[in-house]
PDB file of C-alpha atoms and ligand atoms in Angstrom:
ATOM      1  CA  MET B   1       6.286  26.594  19.121  1.00  0.00           C
ATOM      2  CA  LYS B   2       5.094  27.169  22.690  1.00  0.00           C
ATOM      3  CA  THR B   3       4.188  30.755  23.484  1.00  0.00           C
ATOM      4  CA  ILE B   4       4.766  32.571  26.764  1.00  0.00           C
ATOM      5  CA  ILE B   5       3.093  35.910  27.465  1.00  0.00           C
ATOM      6  CA  ILE B   6       5.070  38.313  29.650  1.00  0.00           C
ATOM      7  CA  THR B   7       3.483  41.491  31.050  1.00  0.00           C
ATOM      8  CA  GLY B   8       5.722  44.474  31.688  1.00  0.00           C
ATOM      9  CA  ALA B   9       8.207  43.043  29.186  1.00  0.00           C
ATOM     10  CA  GLY B  10       9.676  46.350  28.018  1.00  0.00           C
ATOM     11  CA  THR B  11      11.887  47.001  31.044  1.00  0.00           C
ATOM     12  CA  GLY B  12      13.428  45.535  34.194  1.00  0.00           C
ATOM     13  CA  LEU B  13      12.692  41.959  35.215  1.00  0.00           C
ATOM     14  CA  GLY B  14      10.067  41.381  32.496  1.00  0.00           C
ATOM     15  CA  LYS B  15      12.558  42.297  29.806  1.00  0.00           C
ATOM     16  CA  GLU B  16      15.238  39.956  31.193  1.00  0.00           C
ATOM     17  CA  LEU B  17      12.789  37.062  31.595  1.00  0.00           C
ATOM     18  CA  SER B  18      11.664  37.608  27.990  1.00  0.00           C
ATOM     19  CA  LEU B  19      15.241  37.574  26.647  1.00  0.00           C
ATOM     20  CA  LEU B  20      16.053  34.355  28.499  1.00  0.00           C
ATOM     21  CA  LEU B  21      12.802  32.586  27.578  1.00  0.00           C
ATOM     22  CA  ALA B  22      13.297  33.463  23.905  1.00  0.00           C
ATOM     23  CA  LYS B  23      16.799  31.935  24.151  1.00  0.00           C
ATOM     24  CA  GLN B  24      15.179  28.781  25.562  1.00  0.00           C
ATOM     25  CA  GLY B  25      13.126  28.518  22.368  1.00  0.00           C
ATOM     26  CA  TYR B  26       9.762  29.937  23.401  1.00  0.00           C
ATOM     27  CA  HIS B  27       7.830  32.406  21.306  1.00  0.00           C
ATOM     28  CA  THR B  28       7.491  35.404  23.605  1.00  0.00           C
ATOM     29  CA  VAL B  29       4.569  37.829  23.570  1.00  0.00           C
ATOM     30  CA  LEU B  30       5.768  41.081  25.070  1.00  0.00           C
ATOM     31  CA  ILE B  31       3.072  43.131  26.791  1.00  0.00           C
ATOM     32  CA  GLY B  32       3.223  46.684  28.111  1.00  0.00           C
ATOM     33  CA  ARG B  33       1.986  50.179  27.395  1.00  0.00           C
ATOM     34  CA  SER B  34       5.133  51.663  25.867  1.00  0.00           C
ATOM     35  CA  GLU B  35       5.498  50.214  22.373  1.00  0.00           C
ATOM     36  CA  ALA B  36       8.937  51.741  21.927  1.00  0.00           C
ATOM     37  CA  ALA B  37      10.331  49.783  24.889  1.00  0.00           C
ATOM     38  CA  LEU B  38       8.640  46.559  23.735  1.00  0.00           C
ATOM     39  CA  ASN B  39      10.024  47.019  20.216  1.00  0.00           C
ATOM     40  CA  GLU B  40      13.564  47.343  21.531  1.00  0.00           C
ATOM     41  CA  VAL B  41      13.221  44.052  23.406  1.00  0.00           C
ATOM     42  CA  LYS B  42      11.695  42.370  20.344  1.00  0.00           C
ATOM     43  CA  GLN B  43      14.613  43.557  18.205  1.00  0.00           C
ATOM     44  CA  GLN B  44      17.112  42.262  20.750  1.00  0.00           C
ATOM     45  CA  ILE B  45      15.387  38.865  20.761  1.00  0.00           C
ATOM     46  CA  GLU B  46      15.329  38.691  16.970  1.00  0.00           C
ATOM     47  CA  GLN B  47      19.013  39.647  16.730  1.00  0.00           C
ATOM     48  CA  ASP B  48      19.668  36.493  18.762  1.00  0.00           C
ATOM     49  CA  GLU B  49      17.424  34.534  16.380  1.00  0.00           C
ATOM     50  CA  GLY B  50      14.621  34.250  18.898  1.00  0.00           C
ATOM     51  CA  HIS B  51      10.908  34.806  18.329  1.00  0.00           C
ATOM     52  CA  ALA B  52       8.833  37.613  19.789  1.00  0.00           C
ATOM     53  CA  SER B  53       5.766  39.676  19.102  1.00  0.00           C
ATOM     54  CA  ILE B  54       4.585  42.764  20.891  1.00  0.00           C
ATOM     55  CA  LEU B  55       1.164  43.589  22.231  1.00  0.00           C
ATOM     56  CA  SER B  56       0.426  47.060  23.451  1.00  0.00           C
ATOM     57  CA  LEU B  57      -2.003  46.549  26.321  1.00  0.00           C
ATOM     58  CA  ASP B  58      -2.893  48.256  29.560  1.00  0.00           C
ATOM     59  CA  ILE B  59      -3.575  45.446  32.022  1.00  0.00           C
ATOM     60  CA  ARG B  60      -6.029  47.698  33.861  1.00  0.00           C
ATOM     61  CA  ASN B  61      -8.478  47.209  30.975  1.00  0.00           C
ATOM     62  CA  PRO B  62     -10.237  43.823  31.306  1.00  0.00           C
ATOM     63  CA  GLU B  63     -12.226  44.126  28.055  1.00  0.00           C
ATOM     64  CA  ASP B  64      -9.096  44.837  26.020  1.00  0.00           C
ATOM     65  CA  ILE B  65      -7.315  41.951  27.755  1.00  0.00           C
ATOM     66  CA  LYS B  66     -10.107  39.507  26.806  1.00  0.00           C
ATOM     67  CA  GLU B  67     -10.222  40.633  23.168  1.00  0.00           C
ATOM     68  CA  LYS B  68      -6.459  40.548  22.709  1.00  0.00           C
ATOM     69  CA  MET B  69      -6.036  37.126  24.344  1.00  0.00           C
ATOM     70  CA  LEU B  70      -8.786  35.744  22.110  1.00  0.00           C
ATOM     71  CA  VAL B  71      -6.930  36.916  19.004  1.00  0.00           C
ATOM     72  CA  LEU B  72      -3.576  35.748  20.366  1.00  0.00           C
ATOM     73  CA  ASN B  73      -4.928  32.245  20.949  1.00  0.00           C
ATOM     74  CA  LYS B  74      -5.954  32.024  17.276  1.00  0.00           C
ATOM     75  CA  HIS B  75      -2.342  32.458  16.157  1.00  0.00           C
ATOM     76  CA  HIS B  76      -0.261  30.871  18.908  1.00  0.00           C
ATOM     77  CA  HIS B  77      -0.071  27.801  21.108  1.00  0.00           C
ATOM     78  CA  LEU B  78      -0.466  29.539  24.458  1.00  0.00           C
ATOM     79  CA  TYR B  79       1.609  27.783  27.098  1.00  0.00           C
ATOM     80  CA  GLY B  80       2.626  30.330  29.718  1.00  0.00           C
ATOM     81  CA  LEU B  81       1.735  33.612  31.354  1.00  0.00           C
ATOM     82  CA  ILE B  82       4.115  35.675  33.448  1.00  0.00           C
ATOM     83  CA  ASN B  83       2.266  38.297  35.460  1.00  0.00           C
ATOM     84  CA  ASN B  84       5.181  40.633  35.994  1.00  0.00           C
ATOM     85  CA  ALA B  85       3.815  44.149  35.318  1.00  0.00           C
ATOM     86  CA  GLY B  86       3.544  46.090  38.541  1.00  0.00           C
ATOM     87  CA  ILE B  87       3.944  49.526  40.021  1.00  0.00           C
ATOM     88  CA  GLY B  88       5.182  50.796  43.377  1.00  0.00           C
ATOM     89  CA  CYS B  89       3.425  52.915  45.984  1.00  0.00           C
ATOM     90  CA  PHE B  90       5.631  53.992  48.864  1.00  0.00           C
ATOM     91  CA  GLY B  91       5.670  56.483  51.707  1.00  0.00           C
ATOM     92  CA  PRO B  92       3.718  57.165  54.905  1.00  0.00           C
ATOM     93  CA  PHE B  93       0.254  55.633  54.632  1.00  0.00           C
ATOM     94  CA  SER B  94      -1.445  58.823  55.829  1.00  0.00           C
ATOM     95  CA  GLN B  95      -0.039  60.665  52.820  1.00  0.00           C
ATOM     96  CA  ALA B  96      -1.121  58.166  50.148  1.00  0.00           C
ATOM     97  CA  MET B  97      -3.371  59.669  47.488  1.00  0.00           C
ATOM     98  CA  ASP B  98      -6.598  57.860  46.578  1.00  0.00           C
ATOM     99  CA  GLN B  99      -5.458  57.681  42.958  1.00  0.00           C
ATOM    100  CA  GLU B 100      -2.201  55.929  43.926  1.00  0.00           C
ATOM    101  CA  VAL B 101      -4.145  53.351  45.900  1.00  0.00           C
ATOM    102  CA  GLU B 102      -6.496  52.764  42.953  1.00  0.00           C
ATOM    103  CA  ASP B 103      -3.625  52.527  40.462  1.00  0.00           C
ATOM    104  CA  THR B 104      -1.629  50.122  42.610  1.00  0.00           C
ATOM    105  CA  PHE B 105      -4.537  47.747  43.086  1.00  0.00           C
ATOM    106  CA  SER B 106      -5.859  48.013  39.530  1.00  0.00           C
ATOM    107  CA  THR B 107      -2.397  47.200  38.131  1.00  0.00           C
ATOM    108  CA  ASN B 108      -0.811  44.815  40.629  1.00  0.00           C
ATOM    109  CA  VAL B 109      -3.948  42.960  41.733  1.00  0.00           C
ATOM    110  CA  LEU B 110      -6.753  43.339  39.198  1.00  0.00           C
ATOM    111  CA  GLY B 111      -4.347  43.357  36.238  1.00  0.00           C
ATOM    112  CA  THR B 112      -2.883  40.028  37.348  1.00  0.00           C
ATOM    113  CA  ILE B 113      -6.310  38.535  38.046  1.00  0.00           C
ATOM    114  CA  HIS B 114      -7.826  39.649  34.732  1.00  0.00           C
ATOM    115  CA  MET B 115      -4.814  38.473  32.726  1.00  0.00           C
ATOM    116  CA  THR B 116      -4.958  35.068  34.421  1.00  0.00           C
ATOM    117  CA  LYS B 117      -8.725  34.800  33.953  1.00  0.00           C
ATOM    118  CA  ALA B 118      -8.379  35.593  30.236  1.00  0.00           C
ATOM    119  CA  VAL B 119      -5.497  33.210  29.508  1.00  0.00           C
ATOM    120  CA  LEU B 120      -6.393  30.240  31.714  1.00  0.00           C
ATOM    121  CA  PRO B 121      -9.178  28.813  29.490  1.00  0.00           C
ATOM    122  CA  TYR B 122      -6.655  28.463  26.648  1.00  0.00           C
ATOM    123  CA  LEU B 123      -4.136  26.698  28.892  1.00  0.00           C
ATOM    124  CA  GLU B 124      -6.925  24.405  30.073  1.00  0.00           C
ATOM    125  CA  ASN B 125      -7.843  23.696  26.490  1.00  0.00           C
ATOM    126  CA  ASN B 126      -4.199  22.835  25.710  1.00  0.00           C
ATOM    127  CA  GLU B 127      -4.120  20.696  28.881  1.00  0.00           C
ATOM    128  CA  GLU B 128      -0.842  22.200  30.044  1.00  0.00           C
ATOM    129  CA  GLY B 129       0.542  25.506  31.155  1.00  0.00           C
ATOM    130  CA  LEU B 130       2.506  27.664  33.496  1.00  0.00           C
ATOM    131  CA  VAL B 131       1.449  30.827  35.320  1.00  0.00           C
ATOM    132  CA  LEU B 132       4.297  32.621  37.056  1.00  0.00           C
ATOM    133  CA  ASN B 133       3.311  35.487  39.326  1.00  0.00           C
ATOM    134  CA  ILE B 134       6.041  37.986  40.114  1.00  0.00           C
ATOM    135  CA  ILE B 135       5.265  39.140  43.633  1.00  0.00           C
ATOM    136  CA  SER B 136       7.919  40.598  45.987  1.00  0.00           C
ATOM    137  CA  THR B 137       9.181  39.916  49.483  1.00  0.00           C
ATOM    138  CA  ALA B 138       6.640  42.655  50.323  1.00  0.00           C
ATOM    139  CA  GLY B 139       4.117  39.860  49.695  1.00  0.00           C
ATOM    140  CA  LEU B 140       5.716  37.774  52.450  1.00  0.00           C
ATOM    141  CA  ARG B 141       6.026  40.410  55.163  1.00  0.00           C
ATOM    142  CA  GLY B 142       4.874  43.975  55.644  1.00  0.00           C
ATOM    143  CA  LYS B 143       7.438  46.751  55.467  1.00  0.00           C
ATOM    144  CA  LYS B 144       7.502  50.339  56.735  1.00  0.00           C
ATOM    145  CA  HIS B 145       6.046  52.826  54.240  1.00  0.00           C
ATOM    146  CA  GLU B 146       4.935  49.983  51.954  1.00  0.00           C
ATOM    147  CA  ALA B 147       1.396  49.444  53.317  1.00  0.00           C
ATOM    148  CA  ILE B 148      -0.409  49.742  49.989  1.00  0.00           C
ATOM    149  CA  TYR B 149       2.229  48.048  47.855  1.00  0.00           C
ATOM    150  CA  SER B 150       2.566  45.242  50.390  1.00  0.00           C
ATOM    151  CA  ALA B 151      -1.222  44.800  50.591  1.00  0.00           C
ATOM    152  CA  SER B 152      -1.360  44.467  46.795  1.00  0.00           C
ATOM    153  CA  LYS B 153       1.391  41.845  46.818  1.00  0.00           C
ATOM    154  CA  PHE B 154      -0.198  39.888  49.702  1.00  0.00           C
ATOM    155  CA  ALA B 155      -3.346  39.760  47.575  1.00  0.00           C
ATOM    156  CA  ILE B 156      -1.460  38.094  44.745  1.00  0.00           C
ATOM    157  CA  ARG B 157       0.127  35.688  47.180  1.00  0.00           C
ATOM    158  CA  GLY B 158      -3.356  34.547  48.261  1.00  0.00           C
ATOM    159  CA  PHE B 159      -4.501  34.400  44.651  1.00  0.00           C
ATOM    160  CA  THR B 160      -1.545  32.232  43.632  1.00  0.00           C
ATOM    161  CA  GLU B 161      -1.658  29.894  46.635  1.00  0.00           C
ATOM    162  CA  SER B 162      -5.381  29.319  46.122  1.00  0.00           C
ATOM    163  CA  LEU B 163      -4.963  28.491  42.440  1.00  0.00           C
ATOM    164  CA  GLN B 164      -2.106  26.129  43.291  1.00  0.00           C
ATOM    165  CA  LYS B 165      -4.589  24.168  45.402  1.00  0.00           C
ATOM    166  CA  GLU B 166      -7.404  24.425  42.845  1.00  0.00           C
ATOM    167  CA  TYR B 167      -5.217  23.106  39.997  1.00  0.00           C
ATOM    168  CA  GLU B 168      -3.291  20.501  42.023  1.00  0.00           C
ATOM    169  CA  GLY B 169      -2.842  17.325  39.994  1.00  0.00           C
ATOM    170  CA  SER B 170      -3.444  19.092  36.684  1.00  0.00           C
ATOM    171  CA  ASN B 171      -0.812  19.990  34.105  1.00  0.00           C
ATOM    172  CA  ILE B 172      -1.220  23.670  34.869  1.00  0.00           C
ATOM    173  CA  THR B 173       1.342  24.975  37.320  1.00  0.00           C
ATOM    174  CA  PHE B 174       1.124  28.191  39.329  1.00  0.00           C
ATOM    175  CA  ILE B 175       4.353  29.606  40.704  1.00  0.00           C
ATOM    176  CA  ALA B 176       4.771  32.461  43.160  1.00  0.00           C
ATOM    177  CA  ALA B 177       8.076  34.332  42.966  1.00  0.00           C
ATOM    178  CA  TYR B 178       9.049  36.597  45.859  1.00  0.00           C
ATOM    179  CA  MET B 179      12.130  38.727  45.350  1.00  0.00           C
ATOM    180  CA  GLY B 180      13.819  41.513  47.250  1.00  0.00           C
ATOM    181  CA  GLY B 181      15.032  44.748  45.678  1.00  0.00           C
ATOM    182  CA  MET B 182      16.205  44.827  42.077  1.00  0.00           C
ATOM    183  CA  ASP B 183      17.990  47.612  40.261  1.00  0.00           C
ATOM    184  CA  THR B 184      15.331  48.490  37.669  1.00  0.00           C
ATOM    185  CA  PRO B 185      13.389  51.550  36.426  1.00  0.00           C
ATOM    186  CA  PHE B 186      10.832  50.667  39.129  1.00  0.00           C
ATOM    187  CA  TRP B 187      12.688  53.021  41.487  1.00  0.00           C
ATOM    188  CA  GLU B 188      12.885  55.975  39.102  1.00  0.00           C
ATOM    189  CA  GLY B 189      11.276  59.028  40.660  1.00  0.00           C
ATOM    190  CA  SER B 190      11.109  57.430  44.127  1.00  0.00           C
ATOM    191  CA  ASN B 191      13.353  58.120  47.124  1.00  0.00           C
ATOM    192  CA  HIS B 192      11.980  55.183  49.117  1.00  0.00           C
ATOM    193  CA  VAL B 193      15.252  53.280  48.836  1.00  0.00           C
ATOM    194  CA  GLU B 194      18.601  54.938  49.234  1.00  0.00           C
ATOM    195  CA  ASN B 195      20.597  53.296  46.495  1.00  0.00           C
ATOM    196  CA  PRO B 196      18.863  50.842  44.139  1.00  0.00           C
ATOM    197  CA  ALA B 197      22.219  50.239  42.411  1.00  0.00           C
ATOM    198  CA  LYS B 198      23.124  48.044  45.419  1.00  0.00           C
ATOM    199  CA  PHE B 199      20.294  45.655  44.618  1.00  0.00           C
ATOM    200  CA  ARG B 200      20.523  42.545  42.478  1.00  0.00           C
ATOM    201  CA  SER B 201      20.367  43.123  38.741  1.00  0.00           C
ATOM    202  CA  PRO B 202      17.179  42.027  36.980  1.00  0.00           C
ATOM    203  CA  GLN B 203      19.362  39.745  34.816  1.00  0.00           C
ATOM    204  CA  GLU B 204      20.527  37.867  37.932  1.00  0.00           C
ATOM    205  CA  VAL B 205      16.996  37.576  39.336  1.00  0.00           C
ATOM    206  CA  ALA B 206      15.542  36.425  35.989  1.00  0.00           C
ATOM    207  CA  LYS B 207      18.176  33.684  35.772  1.00  0.00           C
ATOM    208  CA  LEU B 208      17.539  32.556  39.361  1.00  0.00           C
ATOM    209  CA  ILE B 209      13.780  32.407  38.751  1.00  0.00           C
ATOM    210  CA  LEU B 210      14.053  30.373  35.559  1.00  0.00           C
ATOM    211  CA  GLU B 211      16.414  27.922  37.279  1.00  0.00           C
ATOM    212  CA  GLN B 212      13.731  27.207  39.892  1.00  0.00           C
ATOM    213  CA  LEU B 213      10.593  26.765  37.795  1.00  0.00           C
ATOM    214  CA  ASP B 214      10.163  23.262  39.215  1.00  0.00           C
ATOM    215  CA  GLN B 215       9.251  24.872  42.583  1.00  0.00           C
ATOM    216  CA  ASP B 216       5.804  26.209  43.630  1.00  0.00           C
ATOM    217  CA  THR B 217       7.415  29.027  45.565  1.00  0.00           C
ATOM    218  CA  ILE B 218      10.590  30.876  44.677  1.00  0.00           C
ATOM    219  CA  ILE B 219      12.152  33.201  47.255  1.00  0.00           C
ATOM    220  CA  ILE B 220      15.107  35.392  46.321  1.00  0.00           C
ATOM    221  CA  GLU B 221      16.003  37.635  49.229  1.00  0.00           C
ATOM    222  CA  SER B 222      17.529  41.047  48.700  1.00  0.00           C
ATOM    223  CA  LYS B 223      21.324  41.245  48.751  1.00  0.00           C
ATOM    224  CA  THR B 224      21.052  44.320  50.944  1.00  0.00           C
ATOM    225  CA  LYS B 225      18.501  44.906  53.710  1.00  0.00           C
ATOM    226  CA  GLY B 226      15.076  45.881  52.320  1.00  0.00           C
TER     227      GLY B 226
HETATM  228  N1  LIG A 301      12.437  46.519  41.367  1.00  0.00           N
HETATM  229  C1  LIG A 301      12.281  45.962  42.565  1.00  0.00           C
HETATM  230  O1  LIG A 301      13.015  46.248  43.532  1.00  0.00           O
HETATM  231  C2  LIG A 301      11.218  44.907  42.767  1.00  0.00           C
HETATM  232  C3  LIG A 301      11.307  44.076  43.891  1.00  0.00           C
HETATM  233  C4  LIG A 301      10.367  43.079  44.087  1.00  0.00           C
HETATM  234  C5  LIG A 301       9.349  42.914  43.176  1.00  0.00           C
HETATM  235  N2  LIG A 301       9.271  43.736  42.084  1.00  0.00           N
HETATM  236  C6  LIG A 301       8.178  43.495  41.146  1.00  0.00           C
HETATM  237  O2  LIG A 301       8.747  43.065  39.921  1.00  0.00           O
HETATM  238  C7  LIG A 301       7.855  43.382  38.845  1.00  0.00           C
HETATM  239  C8  LIG A 301       8.652  44.022  37.722  1.00  0.00           C
HETATM  240  O3  LIG A 301       9.139  45.270  38.173  1.00  0.00           O
HETATM  241  P1  LIG A 301      10.519  45.912  37.696  1.00  0.00           P
HETATM  242  O4  LIG A 301      11.339  46.086  38.892  1.00  0.00           O
HETATM  243  O5  LIG A 301      11.080  45.171  36.537  1.00  0.00           O
HETATM  244  O6  LIG A 301      10.015  47.379  37.308  1.00  0.00           O
HETATM  245  P2  LIG A 301       9.802  48.121  35.917  1.00  0.00           P
HETATM  246  O7  LIG A 301      11.063  48.120  35.130  1.00  0.00           O
HETATM  247  O8  LIG A 301       9.183  49.429  36.278  1.00  0.00           O
HETATM  248  O9  LIG A 301       8.771  47.191  35.147  1.00  0.00           O
HETATM  249  C9  LIG A 301       7.379  47.233  35.305  1.00  0.00           C
HETATM  250  C10 LIG A 301       6.770  47.045  33.929  1.00  0.00           C
HETATM  251  O10 LIG A 301       5.359  46.982  34.074  1.00  0.00           O
HETATM  252  C11 LIG A 301       4.759  47.664  32.985  1.00  0.00           C
HETATM  253  N3  LIG A 301       3.456  48.139  33.386  1.00  0.00           N
HETATM  254  C12 LIG A 301       3.149  48.956  34.424  1.00  0.00           C
HETATM  255  N4  LIG A 301       1.854  49.214  34.446  1.00  0.00           N
HETATM  256  C13 LIG A 301       1.293  48.545  33.407  1.00  0.00           C
HETATM  257  C14 LIG A 301      -0.024  48.440  32.901  1.00  0.00           C
HETATM  258  N5  LIG A 301      -1.049  49.089  33.464  1.00  0.00           N
HETATM  259  N6  LIG A 301      -0.249  47.656  31.820  1.00  0.00           N
HETATM  260  C15 LIG A 301       0.788  47.009  31.227  1.00  0.00           C
HETATM  261  N7  LIG A 301       2.065  47.078  31.662  1.00  0.00           N
HETATM  262  C16 LIG A 301       2.296  47.854  32.734  1.00  0.00           C
HETATM  263  C17 LIG A 301       5.722  48.810  32.655  1.00  0.00           C
HETATM  264  O11 LIG A 301       5.683  49.149  31.276  1.00  0.00           O
HETATM  265  P3  LIG A 301       4.779  50.357  30.691  1.00  0.00           P
HETATM  266  O12 LIG A 301       4.939  51.497  31.663  1.00  0.00           O
HETATM  267  O13 LIG A 301       5.344  50.609  29.340  1.00  0.00           O
HETATM  268  O14 LIG A 301       3.402  49.814  30.631  1.00  0.00           O
HETATM  269  C18 LIG A 301       7.079  48.199  32.981  1.00  0.00           C
HETATM  270  O15 LIG A 301       7.697  47.664  31.820  1.00  0.00           O
HETATM  271  C19 LIG A 301       6.761  44.251  39.456  1.00  0.00           C
HETATM  272  O16 LIG A 301       5.611  43.454  39.684  1.00  0.00           O
HETATM  273  C20 LIG A 301       7.341  44.706  40.792  1.00  0.00           C
HETATM  274  O17 LIG A 301       6.337  44.951  41.748  1.00  0.00           O
HETATM  275  C21 LIG A 301      10.183  44.725  41.866  1.00  0.00           C
END
């Protein structure tokens, strides 16, 4: 059974992608820091007779990533990686705290790069694979009070586009997905957007993404302005 690793699989878009991929017959490896959230998703998948395992991992820790991917590869046929885990950082740039800047880049940028670096050799060995990077429309154009978040997402855009060129003609596909606002826990504790409930649901966005996996670039604009 082909295995797809999904980071940030306990909530929001990562959870919905995991549920749908399990329904499509993939073994899903659910990654995140909160085991309770991952366990709930695993149970939901198994109730629908799908296959899932959970891996508690902080993607800011490259050594732990390497060790855990090594073990994972011993037990599963690694086929896909979805770099979905990400955090927000919003507000006037002059007020951003150093720690927020560090956390945003170590999660959104370095986390994605280290996960890809750790998994790619196994995909190469299997001579096929899929790496789907969940970016944001903030990776297509800058937005007010999103300087740091947008910079982190532009970085992943460059990372993905470069790997698309590097792996052209191989059986390893890199896909960049840019979406507008989604109604997920991402916005909890933030007043950057007025009403996240107006955004698309993560279920809708997950479905739209999986319908377009034959494309290099997937763009799903926000339903409302943002
Ligand atoms: N919501 C939006 O409007 C929106 C729009 C465009 C793009 N996006 C992007 O979509 C992706 C998914 O976000 P979402 O909206 O579904 O938000 P979410 O529900 O907050 O999901 C983010 C997930 O990432 C995990 N995560 C965060 N830091 C991590 C770390 N260091 N190591 C491992 N896992 C970590 C979180 O789980 P733990 O805390 O348990 O680790 C959480 O499950 C993000 O990349 C986000 O930037 C979101």
